[in-house]
Amino acid sequence: MIAAYCTGLQHIGIPTDDPMETEAFYQKLGFTTVYRTETANGPVIFTQLNNLQLEIYQQKPVRAAGAIDHIAIDVTNIQACYDWARENDMKILTDGIASHAFWDNGIRYFIIEGPNTEKIEFCQIL
């Protein structure tokens, strides 16, 4: 069962056309920047307040006011979760398990679509 590999909410992805302004706004709310990197699309910034982490990233144009792009679930075994999603006919939006060079050793993730077209990311920090 997939729940055996899920440890909780990892982050909420917030697309923005101005990452620095968004970062400054959340810092005013008490969030601390815990990770920053640059991608081909622009900066990616992770901010944290207690156990809530936000992924702020460049996206032009932002699709809609108040857009939250995805929620990410922290997992301990990305392959087992991916296999479960395939076996249970989940609509997988990524081309297999993807990766980014985020954090110290990178991440592996995949995204499924929920019944209301919401995106749910399963993410393992390596």
PDB file of C-alpha atoms in Angstrom:
ATOM      1  CA  MET A   1       0.000   0.000   0.000  1.00  0.00           C
ATOM      2  CA  ILE A   2       1.315   3.434  -0.955  1.00  0.00           C
ATOM      3  CA  ALA A   3       0.617   4.963   2.483  1.00  0.00           C
ATOM      4  CA  ALA A   4       3.473   2.877   3.895  1.00  0.00           C
ATOM      5  CA  TYR A   5       5.915   5.053   1.924  1.00  0.00           C
ATOM      6  CA  CYS A   6       4.316   8.470   2.569  1.00  0.00           C
ATOM      7  CA  THR A   7       5.557  10.531   5.498  1.00  0.00           C
ATOM      8  CA  GLY A   8       3.398  13.648   5.059  1.00  0.00           C
ATOM      9  CA  LEU A   9       3.220  16.927   3.206  1.00  0.00           C
ATOM     10  CA  GLN A  10       6.555  17.873   1.689  1.00  0.00           C
ATOM     11  CA  HIS A  11       5.728  21.233   0.089  1.00  0.00           C
ATOM     12  CA  ILE A  12       3.162  23.306  -1.795  1.00  0.00           C
ATOM     13  CA  GLY A  13       4.224  24.621  -5.215  1.00  0.00           C
ATOM     14  CA  ILE A  14       3.420  28.263  -5.937  1.00  0.00           C
ATOM     15  CA  PRO A  15       4.104  29.577  -9.459  1.00  0.00           C
ATOM     16  CA  THR A  16       4.828  33.299  -9.763  1.00  0.00           C
ATOM     17  CA  ASP A  17       5.979  35.822 -12.327  1.00  0.00           C
ATOM     18  CA  ASP A  18       8.106  37.516  -9.611  1.00  0.00           C
ATOM     19  CA  PRO A  19       9.850  34.987  -7.335  1.00  0.00           C
ATOM     20  CA  MET A  20      11.780  37.624  -5.366  1.00  0.00           C
ATOM     21  CA  GLU A  21       8.644  39.607  -4.535  1.00  0.00           C
ATOM     22  CA  THR A  22       6.879  36.398  -3.513  1.00  0.00           C
ATOM     23  CA  GLU A  23       9.833  35.342  -1.355  1.00  0.00           C
ATOM     24  CA  ALA A  24       9.863  38.772   0.357  1.00  0.00           C
ATOM     25  CA  PHE A  25       6.121  38.543   1.026  1.00  0.00           C
ATOM     26  CA  TYR A  26       6.422  35.163   2.733  1.00  0.00           C
ATOM     27  CA  GLN A  27       9.466  36.335   4.705  1.00  0.00           C
ATOM     28  CA  LYS A  28       7.251  39.093   6.139  1.00  0.00           C
ATOM     29  CA  LEU A  29       4.931  36.311   7.305  1.00  0.00           C
ATOM     30  CA  GLY A  30       7.827  34.642   9.120  1.00  0.00           C
ATOM     31  CA  PHE A  31       9.012  32.162   6.477  1.00  0.00           C
ATOM     32  CA  THR A  32      12.762  31.554   6.155  1.00  0.00           C
ATOM     33  CA  THR A  33      14.476  30.738   2.867  1.00  0.00           C
ATOM     34  CA  VAL A  34      15.962  27.248   3.253  1.00  0.00           C
ATOM     35  CA  TYR A  35      17.052  26.497  -0.324  1.00  0.00           C
ATOM     36  CA  ARG A  36      17.583  28.426  -3.535  1.00  0.00           C
ATOM     37  CA  THR A  37      18.600  27.296  -7.014  1.00  0.00           C
ATOM     38  CA  GLU A  38      18.357  28.393 -10.628  1.00  0.00           C
ATOM     39  CA  THR A  39      16.735  26.459 -13.476  1.00  0.00           C
ATOM     40  CA  ALA A  40      16.337  27.203 -17.179  1.00  0.00           C
ATOM     41  CA  ASN A  41      12.959  28.776 -16.324  1.00  0.00           C
ATOM     42  CA  GLY A  42      14.347  30.986 -13.539  1.00  0.00           C
ATOM     43  CA  PRO A  43      14.814  30.827  -9.781  1.00  0.00           C
ATOM     44  CA  VAL A  44      13.348  28.169  -7.515  1.00  0.00           C
ATOM     45  CA  ILE A  45      13.094  29.132  -3.839  1.00  0.00           C
ATOM     46  CA  PHE A  46      12.029  26.954  -0.917  1.00  0.00           C
ATOM     47  CA  THR A  47      10.788  28.831   2.149  1.00  0.00           C
ATOM     48  CA  GLN A  48       9.712  27.310   5.427  1.00  0.00           C
ATOM     49  CA  LEU A  49       7.631  28.235   8.472  1.00  0.00           C
ATOM     50  CA  ASN A  50       7.701  25.475  11.089  1.00  0.00           C
ATOM     51  CA  ASN A  51       6.625  22.315   9.198  1.00  0.00           C
ATOM     52  CA  LEU A  52       5.094  24.146   6.197  1.00  0.00           C
ATOM     53  CA  GLN A  53       7.359  24.452   3.166  1.00  0.00           C
ATOM     54  CA  LEU A  54       6.599  26.397  -0.015  1.00  0.00           C
ATOM     55  CA  GLU A  55       8.285  25.962  -3.387  1.00  0.00           C
ATOM     56  CA  ILE A  56       8.229  29.325  -5.170  1.00  0.00           C
ATOM     57  CA  TYR A  57       9.190  29.221  -8.828  1.00  0.00           C
ATOM     58  CA  GLN A  58       9.207  31.320 -11.978  1.00  0.00           C
ATOM     59  CA  GLN A  59       6.274  30.850 -14.329  1.00  0.00           C
ATOM     60  CA  LYS A  60       5.183  33.380 -16.938  1.00  0.00           C
ATOM     61  CA  PRO A  61       2.387  33.952 -17.215  1.00  0.00           C
ATOM     62  CA  VAL A  62       0.870  32.656 -14.002  1.00  0.00           C
ATOM     63  CA  ARG A  63      -2.252  30.709 -14.979  1.00  0.00           C
ATOM     64  CA  ALA A  64      -4.677  32.300 -12.551  1.00  0.00           C
ATOM     65  CA  ALA A  65      -4.809  34.597  -9.569  1.00  0.00           C
ATOM     66  CA  GLY A  66      -4.148  32.677  -6.374  1.00  0.00           C
ATOM     67  CA  ALA A  67      -2.679  29.738  -8.297  1.00  0.00           C
ATOM     68  CA  ILE A  68      -1.281  26.801  -6.389  1.00  0.00           C
ATOM     69  CA  ASP A  69       0.250  24.430  -8.888  1.00  0.00           C
ATOM     70  CA  HIS A  70       0.676  21.269  -6.833  1.00  0.00           C
ATOM     71  CA  ILE A  71       0.965  19.656  -3.441  1.00  0.00           C
ATOM     72  CA  ALA A  72       3.902  17.341  -2.866  1.00  0.00           C
ATOM     73  CA  ILE A  73       3.875  14.294  -0.626  1.00  0.00           C
ATOM     74  CA  ASP A  74       7.180  13.245   0.920  1.00  0.00           C
ATOM     75  CA  VAL A  75       7.971   9.579   0.204  1.00  0.00           C
ATOM     76  CA  THR A  76      10.657   7.106   1.210  1.00  0.00           C
ATOM     77  CA  ASN A  77      10.518   4.844  -1.883  1.00  0.00           C
ATOM     78  CA  ILE A  78       9.696   6.646  -5.123  1.00  0.00           C
ATOM     79  CA  GLN A  79       9.854   3.484  -7.236  1.00  0.00           C
ATOM     80  CA  ALA A  80       7.333   1.620  -5.062  1.00  0.00           C
ATOM     81  CA  CYS A  81       4.986   4.630  -5.177  1.00  0.00           C
ATOM     82  CA  TYR A  82       5.318   4.895  -8.953  1.00  0.00           C
ATOM     83  CA  ASP A  83       4.636   1.177  -9.369  1.00  0.00           C
ATOM     84  CA  TRP A  84       1.547   1.527  -7.153  1.00  0.00           C
ATOM     85  CA  ALA A  85       0.278   4.478  -9.221  1.00  0.00           C
ATOM     86  CA  ARG A  86       0.670   2.505 -12.452  1.00  0.00           C
ATOM     87  CA  GLU A  87      -0.957  -0.630 -10.995  1.00  0.00           C
ATOM     88  CA  ASN A  88      -3.897   1.450  -9.766  1.00  0.00           C
ATOM     89  CA  ASP A  89      -4.460   3.227 -13.104  1.00  0.00           C
ATOM     90  CA  MET A  90      -3.602   6.685 -11.823  1.00  0.00           C
ATOM     91  CA  LYS A  91      -3.285   9.349 -14.513  1.00  0.00           C
ATOM     92  CA  ILE A  92       0.483  10.000 -14.430  1.00  0.00           C
ATOM     93  CA  LEU A  93       1.395  13.425 -15.810  1.00  0.00           C
ATOM     94  CA  THR A  94       5.183  13.059 -15.841  1.00  0.00           C
ATOM     95  CA  ASP A  95       7.107  10.900 -18.274  1.00  0.00           C
ATOM     96  CA  GLY A  96       8.043   8.268 -15.718  1.00  0.00           C
ATOM     97  CA  ILE A  97      10.028   9.219 -12.629  1.00  0.00           C
ATOM     98  CA  ALA A  98      11.737  12.572 -13.149  1.00  0.00           C
ATOM     99  CA  SER A  99      14.615  14.171 -11.257  1.00  0.00           C
ATOM    100  CA  HIS A 100      16.096  17.548 -10.379  1.00  0.00           C
ATOM    101  CA  ALA A 101      19.438  18.443  -8.841  1.00  0.00           C
ATOM    102  CA  PHE A 102      17.714  20.108  -5.873  1.00  0.00           C
ATOM    103  CA  TRP A 103      19.031  19.860  -2.304  1.00  0.00           C
ATOM    104  CA  ASP A 104      22.317  18.071  -1.580  1.00  0.00           C
ATOM    105  CA  ASN A 105      21.790  14.862  -3.561  1.00  0.00           C
ATOM    106  CA  GLY A 106      18.864  15.645  -5.845  1.00  0.00           C
ATOM    107  CA  ILE A 107      15.234  14.564  -5.889  1.00  0.00           C
ATOM    108  CA  ARG A 108      13.154  12.013  -7.776  1.00  0.00           C
ATOM    109  CA  TYR A 109       9.451  12.587  -8.317  1.00  0.00           C
ATOM    110  CA  PHE A 110       6.381  11.940 -10.400  1.00  0.00           C
ATOM    111  CA  ILE A 111       3.031  13.699 -10.618  1.00  0.00           C
ATOM    112  CA  ILE A 112      -0.478  12.312 -10.879  1.00  0.00           C
ATOM    113  CA  GLU A 113      -3.748  14.065 -11.608  1.00  0.00           C
ATOM    114  CA  GLY A 114      -6.552  13.949  -9.067  1.00  0.00           C
ATOM    115  CA  PRO A 115     -10.272  13.794  -9.870  1.00  0.00           C
ATOM    116  CA  ASN A 116     -10.541  17.609  -9.931  1.00  0.00           C
ATOM    117  CA  THR A 117      -7.456  18.044 -12.175  1.00  0.00           C
ATOM    118  CA  GLU A 118      -5.348  18.834  -9.098  1.00  0.00           C
ATOM    119  CA  LYS A 119      -1.703  17.807  -9.349  1.00  0.00           C
ATOM    120  CA  ILE A 120      -0.235  15.590  -6.631  1.00  0.00           C
ATOM    121  CA  GLU A 121       3.524  15.159  -6.651  1.00  0.00           C
ATOM    122  CA  PHE A 122       5.206  12.210  -4.961  1.00  0.00           C
ATOM    123  CA  CYS A 123       8.745  13.314  -4.138  1.00  0.00           C
ATOM    124  CA  GLN A 124      11.766  11.613  -2.599  1.00  0.00           C
ATOM    125  CA  ILE A 125      14.688  13.771  -1.502  1.00  0.00           C
ATOM    126  CA  LEU A 126      17.812  11.677  -2.067  1.00  0.00           C
TER     127      LEU A 126
END
